[in-house]
PDB file of N, CA and C and ligand atoms in Angstrom:
ATOM      1  N   MET Y  12      -6.065   4.335  -0.957  1.00  0.00           N
ATOM      2  CA  MET Y  12      -5.368   4.307   0.321  1.00  0.00           C
ATOM      3  C   MET Y  12      -4.738   5.657   0.610  1.00  0.00           C
ATOM      4  N   GLN Y  13      -4.944   6.062   1.849  1.00  0.00           N
ATOM      5  CA  GLN Y  13      -4.441   7.376   2.244  1.00  0.00           C
ATOM      6  C   GLN Y  13      -2.969   7.278   2.644  1.00  0.00           C
ATOM      7  N   SER Y  14      -2.135   8.130   2.100  1.00  0.00           N
ATOM      8  CA  SER Y  14      -0.731   8.102   2.507  1.00  0.00           C
ATOM      9  C   SER Y  14      -0.533   9.017   3.703  1.00  0.00           C
ATOM     10  N   LYS Y  15       0.269   8.563   4.608  1.00  0.00           N
ATOM     11  CA  LYS Y  15       0.443   9.286   5.861  1.00  0.00           C
ATOM     12  C   LYS Y  15       1.666  10.185   5.800  1.00  0.00           C
ATOM     13  N   LYS Y  16       1.499  11.404   6.268  1.00  0.00           N
ATOM     14  CA  LYS Y  16       2.586  12.361   6.156  1.00  0.00           C
ATOM     15  C   LYS Y  16       3.041  12.940   7.484  1.00  0.00           C
ATOM     16  N   THR Y  17       2.274  12.732   8.513  1.00  0.00           N
ATOM     17  CA  THR Y  17       2.674  13.315   9.794  1.00  0.00           C
ATOM     18  C   THR Y  17       2.605  12.289  10.922  1.00  0.00           C
ATOM     19  N   PHE Y  18       3.499  12.437  11.861  1.00  0.00           N
ATOM     20  CA  PHE Y  18       3.445  11.604  13.058  1.00  0.00           C
ATOM     21  C   PHE Y  18       4.084  12.342  14.220  1.00  0.00           C
ATOM     22  N   ALA Y  19       3.698  11.925  15.424  1.00  0.00           N
ATOM     23  CA  ALA Y  19       4.250  12.538  16.633  1.00  0.00           C
ATOM     24  C   ALA Y  19       5.674  12.036  16.860  1.00  0.00           C
ATOM     25  N   PHE Y  20       6.463  12.868  17.489  1.00  0.00           N
ATOM     26  CA  PHE Y  20       7.872  12.588  17.692  1.00  0.00           C
ATOM     27  C   PHE Y  20       8.254  13.155  19.064  1.00  0.00           C
ATOM     28  N   VAL Y  21       8.823  12.326  19.915  1.00  0.00           N
ATOM     29  CA  VAL Y  21       9.183  12.788  21.259  1.00  0.00           C
ATOM     30  C   VAL Y  21      10.587  13.382  21.225  1.00  0.00           C
ATOM     31  N   ASN Y  22      10.686  14.598  21.702  1.00  0.00           N
ATOM     32  CA  ASN Y  22      11.996  15.231  21.821  1.00  0.00           C
ATOM     33  C   ASN Y  22      12.594  14.801  23.165  1.00  0.00           C
ATOM     34  N   TYR Y  23      13.510  13.843  23.106  1.00  0.00           N
ATOM     35  CA  TYR Y  23      14.036  13.242  24.331  1.00  0.00           C
ATOM     36  C   TYR Y  23      14.961  14.177  25.103  1.00  0.00           C
ATOM     37  N   GLU Y  24      15.307  15.278  24.523  1.00  0.00           N
ATOM     38  CA  GLU Y  24      16.100  16.260  25.270  1.00  0.00           C
ATOM     39  C   GLU Y  24      15.192  17.102  26.153  1.00  0.00           C
ATOM     40  N   VAL Y  25      13.914  17.114  25.840  1.00  0.00           N
ATOM     41  CA  VAL Y  25      12.956  17.914  26.607  1.00  0.00           C
ATOM     42  C   VAL Y  25      12.109  17.037  27.535  1.00  0.00           C
ATOM     43  N   CYS Y  26      11.730  15.865  27.045  1.00  0.00           N
ATOM     44  CA  CYS Y  26      10.841  14.975  27.810  1.00  0.00           C
ATOM     45  C   CYS Y  26      11.480  14.580  29.138  1.00  0.00           C
ATOM     46  N   ASN Y  27      10.689  14.690  30.204  1.00  0.00           N
ATOM     47  CA  ASN Y  27      11.193  14.364  31.540  1.00  0.00           C
ATOM     48  C   ASN Y  27      10.022  13.941  32.445  1.00  0.00           C
ATOM     49  N   PRO Y  28       9.733  12.642  32.471  1.00  0.00           N
ATOM     50  CA  PRO Y  28       8.581  12.156  33.244  1.00  0.00           C
ATOM     51  C   PRO Y  28       8.683  12.489  34.724  1.00  0.00           C
ATOM     52  N   THR Y  29       9.868  12.634  35.236  1.00  0.00           N
ATOM     53  CA  THR Y  29      10.049  12.983  36.639  1.00  0.00           C
ATOM     54  C   THR Y  29       9.557  14.400  36.910  1.00  0.00           C
ATOM     55  N   LYS Y  30       9.628  15.221  35.897  1.00  0.00           N
ATOM     56  CA  LYS Y  30       9.211  16.610  36.027  1.00  0.00           C
ATOM     57  C   LYS Y  30       7.701  16.773  35.842  1.00  0.00           C
ATOM     58  N   CYS Y  31       7.129  16.067  34.864  1.00  0.00           N
ATOM     59  CA  CYS Y  31       5.695  16.252  34.613  1.00  0.00           C
ATOM     60  C   CYS Y  31       4.832  15.454  35.583  1.00  0.00           C
ATOM     61  N   ASP Y  32       5.374  14.369  36.145  1.00  0.00           N
ATOM     62  CA  ASP Y  32       4.634  13.619  37.168  1.00  0.00           C
ATOM     63  C   ASP Y  32       5.611  13.092  38.224  1.00  0.00           C
ATOM     64  N   PRO Y  33       6.030  13.968  39.150  1.00  0.00           N
ATOM     65  CA  PRO Y  33       7.038  13.596  40.147  1.00  0.00           C
ATOM     66  C   PRO Y  33       6.618  12.423  41.034  1.00  0.00           C
ATOM     67  N   ASP Y  34       5.311  12.245  41.251  1.00  0.00           N
ATOM     68  CA  ASP Y  34       4.854  11.175  42.144  1.00  0.00           C
ATOM     69  C   ASP Y  34       4.900   9.796  41.500  1.00  0.00           C
ATOM     70  N   LYS Y  35       4.370   9.722  40.284  1.00  0.00           N
ATOM     71  CA  LYS Y  35       4.227   8.397  39.674  1.00  0.00           C
ATOM     72  C   LYS Y  35       5.036   8.195  38.403  1.00  0.00           C
ATOM     73  N   GLY Y  36       5.538   9.268  37.823  1.00  0.00           N
ATOM     74  CA  GLY Y  36       6.321   9.137  36.604  1.00  0.00           C
ATOM     75  C   GLY Y  36       5.522   8.657  35.412  1.00  0.00           C
ATOM     76  N   ILE Y  37       4.221   8.972  35.440  1.00  0.00           N
ATOM     77  CA  ILE Y  37       3.353   8.526  34.347  1.00  0.00           C
ATOM     78  C   ILE Y  37       3.221   9.642  33.304  1.00  0.00           C
ATOM     79  N   CYS Y  38       3.441   9.274  32.064  1.00  0.00           N
ATOM     80  CA  CYS Y  38       3.357  10.243  30.970  1.00  0.00           C
ATOM     81  C   CYS Y  38       1.896  10.618  30.706  1.00  0.00           C
ATOM     82  N   ILE Y  39       1.617  11.900  30.815  1.00  0.00           N
ATOM     83  CA  ILE Y  39       0.253  12.393  30.602  1.00  0.00           C
ATOM     84  C   ILE Y  39      -0.145  12.260  29.125  1.00  0.00           C
ATOM     85  N   ALA Y  40       0.824  12.406  28.271  1.00  0.00           N
ATOM     86  CA  ALA Y  40       0.550  12.305  26.836  1.00  0.00           C
ATOM     87  C   ALA Y  40       0.136  10.890  26.449  1.00  0.00           C
ATOM     88  N   VAL Y  41       0.682   9.888  27.144  1.00  0.00           N
ATOM     89  CA  VAL Y  41       0.298   8.498  26.879  1.00  0.00           C
ATOM     90  C   VAL Y  41      -1.198   8.317  27.155  1.00  0.00           C
ATOM     91  N   SER Y  42      -1.660   8.856  28.298  1.00  0.00           N
ATOM     92  CA  SER Y  42      -3.086   8.749  28.626  1.00  0.00           C
ATOM     93  C   SER Y  42      -3.936   9.478  27.608  1.00  0.00           C
ATOM     94  N   ALA Y  43      -3.398  10.552  27.038  1.00  0.00           N
ATOM     95  CA  ALA Y  43      -4.160  11.363  26.090  1.00  0.00           C
ATOM     96  C   ALA Y  43      -4.282  10.702  24.722  1.00  0.00           C
ATOM     97  N   CYS Y  44      -3.399   9.755  24.435  1.00  0.00           N
ATOM     98  CA  CYS Y  44      -3.417   9.129  23.105  1.00  0.00           C
ATOM     99  C   CYS Y  44      -4.487   8.052  23.058  1.00  0.00           C
ATOM    100  N   SER Y  45      -5.633   8.404  22.490  1.00  0.00           N
ATOM    101  CA  SER Y  45      -6.750   7.453  22.457  1.00  0.00           C
ATOM    102  C   SER Y  45      -6.488   6.333  21.456  1.00  0.00           C
ATOM    103  N   HIS Y  46      -5.513   6.521  20.599  1.00  0.00           N
ATOM    104  CA  HIS Y  46      -5.183   5.476  19.627  1.00  0.00           C
ATOM    105  C   HIS Y  46      -4.183   4.468  20.191  1.00  0.00           C
ATOM    106  N   LYS Y  47      -3.706   4.743  21.413  1.00  0.00           N
ATOM    107  CA  LYS Y  47      -2.790   3.827  22.125  1.00  0.00           C
ATOM    108  C   LYS Y  47      -1.531   3.510  21.337  1.00  0.00           C
ATOM    109  N   VAL Y  48      -0.996   4.502  20.682  1.00  0.00           N
ATOM    110  CA  VAL Y  48       0.237   4.256  19.942  1.00  0.00           C
ATOM    111  C   VAL Y  48       1.430   4.957  20.589  1.00  0.00           C
ATOM    112  N   LEU Y  49       1.161   5.561  21.739  1.00  0.00           N
ATOM    113  CA  LEU Y  49       2.216   6.204  22.526  1.00  0.00           C
ATOM    114  C   LEU Y  49       2.294   5.405  23.814  1.00  0.00           C
ATOM    115  N   LYS Y  50       3.488   4.852  24.103  1.00  0.00           N
ATOM    116  CA  LYS Y  50       3.571   3.966  25.265  1.00  0.00           C
ATOM    117  C   LYS Y  50       4.872   4.156  26.030  1.00  0.00           C
ATOM    118  N   GLN Y  51       4.778   3.994  27.340  1.00  0.00           N
ATOM    119  CA  GLN Y  51       5.984   3.969  28.169  1.00  0.00           C
ATOM    120  C   GLN Y  51       6.436   2.509  28.234  1.00  0.00           C
ATOM    121  N   ILE Y  52       7.097   2.060  27.196  1.00  0.00           N
ATOM    122  CA  ILE Y  52       7.415   0.632  27.113  1.00  0.00           C
ATOM    123  C   ILE Y  52       8.385   0.181  28.203  1.00  0.00           C
ATOM    124  N   ASP Y  53       9.173   1.088  28.743  1.00  0.00           N
ATOM    125  CA  ASP Y  53      10.092   0.715  29.825  1.00  0.00           C
ATOM    126  C   ASP Y  53       9.527   1.052  31.199  1.00  0.00           C
ATOM    127  N   GLY Y  54       8.254   1.415  31.248  1.00  0.00           N
ATOM    128  CA  GLY Y  54       7.596   1.642  32.533  1.00  0.00           C
ATOM    129  C   GLY Y  54       7.614   3.087  32.992  1.00  0.00           C
ATOM    130  N   ALA Y  55       7.136   3.275  34.236  1.00  0.00           N
ATOM    131  CA  ALA Y  55       7.047   4.620  34.806  1.00  0.00           C
ATOM    132  C   ALA Y  55       8.430   5.263  34.890  1.00  0.00           C
ATOM    133  N   PHE Y  56       8.433   6.567  34.860  1.00  0.00           N
ATOM    134  CA  PHE Y  56       9.652   7.374  34.935  1.00  0.00           C
ATOM    135  C   PHE Y  56      10.578   7.200  33.733  1.00  0.00           C
ATOM    136  N   THR Y  57      10.044   6.635  32.634  1.00  0.00           N
ATOM    137  CA  THR Y  57      10.835   6.582  31.405  1.00  0.00           C
ATOM    138  C   THR Y  57      10.055   7.287  30.302  1.00  0.00           C
ATOM    139  N   PRO Y  58      10.737   7.905  29.381  1.00  0.00           N
ATOM    140  CA  PRO Y  58      10.055   8.631  28.304  1.00  0.00           C
ATOM    141  C   PRO Y  58       9.245   7.688  27.424  1.00  0.00           C
ATOM    142  N   PRO Y  59       8.152   8.167  26.865  1.00  0.00           N
ATOM    143  CA  PRO Y  59       7.331   7.323  26.007  1.00  0.00           C
ATOM    144  C   PRO Y  59       7.918   7.162  24.607  1.00  0.00           C
ATOM    145  N   VAL Y  60       7.431   6.156  23.934  1.00  0.00           N
ATOM    146  CA  VAL Y  60       7.846   5.865  22.566  1.00  0.00           C
ATOM    147  C   VAL Y  60       6.607   5.946  21.679  1.00  0.00           C
ATOM    148  N   VAL Y  61       6.756   6.511  20.499  1.00  0.00           N
ATOM    149  CA  VAL Y  61       5.641   6.579  19.553  1.00  0.00           C
ATOM    150  C   VAL Y  61       5.790   5.454  18.533  1.00  0.00           C
ATOM    151  N   PHE Y  62       4.734   4.677  18.375  1.00  0.00           N
ATOM    152  CA  PHE Y  62       4.729   3.707  17.287  1.00  0.00           C
ATOM    153  C   PHE Y  62       4.283   4.480  16.042  1.00  0.00           C
ATOM    154  N   GLN Y  63       5.262   5.057  15.379  1.00  0.00           N
ATOM    155  CA  GLN Y  63       4.988   6.084  14.380  1.00  0.00           C
ATOM    156  C   GLN Y  63       4.170   5.600  13.201  1.00  0.00           C
ATOM    157  N   HIS Y  64       4.318   4.346  12.821  1.00  0.00           N
ATOM    158  CA  HIS Y  64       3.559   3.855  11.673  1.00  0.00           C
ATOM    159  C   HIS Y  64       2.061   3.803  11.983  1.00  0.00           C
ATOM    160  N   LEU Y  65       1.707   3.807  13.297  1.00  0.00           N
ATOM    161  CA  LEU Y  65       0.295   3.747  13.672  1.00  0.00           C
ATOM    162  C   LEU Y  65      -0.255   5.098  14.127  1.00  0.00           C
ATOM    163  N   CYS Y  66       0.617   6.073  14.266  1.00  0.00           N
ATOM    164  CA  CYS Y  66       0.202   7.385  14.773  1.00  0.00           C
ATOM    165  C   CYS Y  66      -0.742   8.064  13.784  1.00  0.00           C
ATOM    166  N   MET Y  67      -1.830   8.619  14.324  1.00  0.00           N
ATOM    167  CA  MET Y  67      -2.845   9.246  13.489  1.00  0.00           C
ATOM    168  C   MET Y  67      -2.581  10.741  13.268  1.00  0.00           C
ATOM    169  N   GLY Y  68      -1.552  11.265  13.907  1.00  0.00           N
ATOM    170  CA  GLY Y  68      -1.252  12.682  13.752  1.00  0.00           C
ATOM    171  C   GLY Y  68      -2.363  13.583  14.276  1.00  0.00           C
ATOM    172  N   CYS Y  69      -2.993  13.159  15.372  1.00  0.00           N
ATOM    173  CA  CYS Y  69      -4.194  13.864  15.859  1.00  0.00           C
ATOM    174  C   CYS Y  69      -3.872  15.027  16.810  1.00  0.00           C
ATOM    175  N   TRP Y  70      -2.655  15.131  17.269  1.00  0.00           N
ATOM    176  CA  TRP Y  70      -2.194  16.216  18.141  1.00  0.00           C
ATOM    177  C   TRP Y  70      -2.609  16.091  19.606  1.00  0.00           C
ATOM    178  N   ASP Y  71      -3.379  15.096  19.984  1.00  0.00           N
ATOM    179  CA  ASP Y  71      -3.834  15.002  21.371  1.00  0.00           C
ATOM    180  C   ASP Y  71      -2.657  14.933  22.350  1.00  0.00           C
ATOM    181  N   CYS Y  72      -1.647  14.171  22.000  1.00  0.00           N
ATOM    182  CA  CYS Y  72      -0.486  14.042  22.899  1.00  0.00           C
ATOM    183  C   CYS Y  72       0.264  15.365  23.000  1.00  0.00           C
ATOM    184  N   ILE Y  73       0.339  16.070  21.908  1.00  0.00           N
ATOM    185  CA  ILE Y  73       1.055  17.346  21.891  1.00  0.00           C
ATOM    186  C   ILE Y  73       0.371  18.346  22.808  1.00  0.00           C
ATOM    187  N   GLU Y  74      -0.944  18.354  22.749  1.00  0.00           N
ATOM    188  CA  GLU Y  74      -1.696  19.269  23.605  1.00  0.00           C
ATOM    189  C   GLU Y  74      -1.620  18.859  25.070  1.00  0.00           C
ATOM    190  N   ALA Y  75      -1.450  17.574  25.331  1.00  0.00           N
ATOM    191  CA  ALA Y  75      -1.440  17.085  26.716  1.00  0.00           C
ATOM    192  C   ALA Y  75      -0.098  17.279  27.419  1.00  0.00           C
ATOM    193  N   CYS Y  76       0.977  17.222  26.683  1.00  0.00           N
ATOM    194  CA  CYS Y  76       2.301  17.273  27.315  1.00  0.00           C
ATOM    195  C   CYS Y  76       2.607  18.658  27.878  1.00  0.00           C
ATOM    196  N   PRO Y  77       2.800  18.749  29.195  1.00  0.00           N
ATOM    197  CA  PRO Y  77       3.024  20.052  29.819  1.00  0.00           C
ATOM    198  C   PRO Y  77       4.398  20.652  29.504  1.00  0.00           C
ATOM    199  N   LEU Y  78       5.316  19.830  29.050  1.00  0.00           N
ATOM    200  CA  LEU Y  78       6.669  20.335  28.773  1.00  0.00           C
ATOM    201  C   LEU Y  78       6.896  20.606  27.285  1.00  0.00           C
ATOM    202  N   ASP Y  79       5.857  20.440  26.487  1.00  0.00           N
ATOM    203  CA  ASP Y  79       5.996  20.597  25.031  1.00  0.00           C
ATOM    204  C   ASP Y  79       7.111  19.721  24.460  1.00  0.00           C
ATOM    205  N   ALA Y  80       7.152  18.495  24.957  1.00  0.00           N
ATOM    206  CA  ALA Y  80       8.220  17.588  24.523  1.00  0.00           C
ATOM    207  C   ALA Y  80       7.864  16.809  23.263  1.00  0.00           C
ATOM    208  N   ILE Y  81       6.613  16.931  22.810  1.00  0.00           N
ATOM    209  CA  ILE Y  81       6.217  16.188  21.617  1.00  0.00           C
ATOM    210  C   ILE Y  81       5.984  17.150  20.461  1.00  0.00           C
ATOM    211  N   GLU Y  82       6.503  16.758  19.344  1.00  0.00           N
ATOM    212  CA  GLU Y  82       6.399  17.595  18.143  1.00  0.00           C
ATOM    213  C   GLU Y  82       5.775  16.772  17.029  1.00  0.00           C
ATOM    214  N   MET Y  83       5.336  17.467  16.001  1.00  0.00           N
ATOM    215  CA  MET Y  83       4.810  16.756  14.845  1.00  0.00           C
ATOM    216  C   MET Y  83       5.880  16.796  13.765  1.00  0.00           C
ATOM    217  N   LYS Y  84       6.174  15.613  13.242  1.00  0.00           N
ATOM    218  CA  LYS Y  84       7.149  15.535  12.167  1.00  0.00           C
ATOM    219  C   LYS Y  84       6.428  15.319  10.851  1.00  0.00           C
ATOM    220  N   HIS Y  85       6.879  15.971   9.856  1.00  0.00           N
ATOM    221  CA  HIS Y  85       6.282  15.815   8.531  1.00  0.00           C
ATOM    222  C   HIS Y  85       7.331  15.178   7.623  1.00  0.00           C
ATOM    223  N   PHE Y  86       6.913  14.247   6.853  1.00  0.00           N
ATOM    224  CA  PHE Y  86       7.868  13.748   5.882  1.00  0.00           C
ATOM    225  C   PHE Y  86       7.261  13.794   4.499  1.00  0.00           C
ATOM    226  N   HIS Y  87       8.119  13.826   3.502  1.00  0.00           N
ATOM    227  CA  HIS Y  87       7.655  14.079   2.132  1.00  0.00           C
ATOM    228  C   HIS Y  87       7.778  12.842   1.282  1.00  0.00           C
TER     229      HIS Y  87
HETATM  230  S1  SF4 W 105       6.071  13.291  26.715  1.00  0.00           S
HETATM  231 FE1  SF4 W 105       5.497  15.035  27.995  1.00  0.00          FE
HETATM  232  S2  SF4 W 105       3.925  14.232  29.380  1.00  0.00           S
HETATM  233 FE2  SF4 W 105       5.026  12.492  28.532  1.00  0.00          FE
HETATM  234  S3  SF4 W 105       6.666  12.027  29.969  1.00  0.00           S
HETATM  235 FE3  SF4 W 105       7.512  13.374  28.410  1.00  0.00          FE
HETATM  236  S4  SF4 W 105       7.290  15.408  29.260  1.00  0.00           S
HETATM  237 FE4  SF4 W 105       5.918  14.094  30.415  1.00  0.00          FE
HETATM  238  S1  SF4 W 106      -0.577  12.309  17.492  1.00  0.00           S
HETATM  239 FE1  SF4 W 106      -2.411  11.283  18.284  1.00  0.00          FE
HETATM  240  S2  SF4 W 106      -2.175   9.149  17.625  1.00  0.00           S
HETATM  241 FE2  SF4 W 106      -0.192  10.101  17.431  1.00  0.00          FE
HETATM  242  S3  SF4 W 106       0.839   9.598  19.350  1.00  0.00           S
HETATM  243 FE3  SF4 W 106      -0.142  11.632  19.571  1.00  0.00          FE
HETATM  244  S4  SF4 W 106      -2.130  11.262  20.483  1.00  0.00           S
HETATM  245 FE4  SF4 W 106      -1.352   9.299  19.691  1.00  0.00          FE
END
């Protein structure tokens, strides 16, 4: 079994759905996550949440976010 060491982490001081999608408040990084583990659980215009135990650490969300609000966290 592979042990997981990295996962995406939303920096809520930077994330601002109103800024990245003023019309609809839809998180672009959520659409980019093909593993569907990044979700706007409170709906449009709210920051997304990462289901970290399921995150594949693939970086797609990080590359998609125009505000660089998502970071990769490493744990030991
Ligand atoms: S994570 Fe990035 S793309 Fe998603 S709502 Fe926040 S700033 Fe926008
Ligand atoms: S790193 Fe990949 S799997 Fe994890 S939340 Fe981002 S896009 Fe989804």
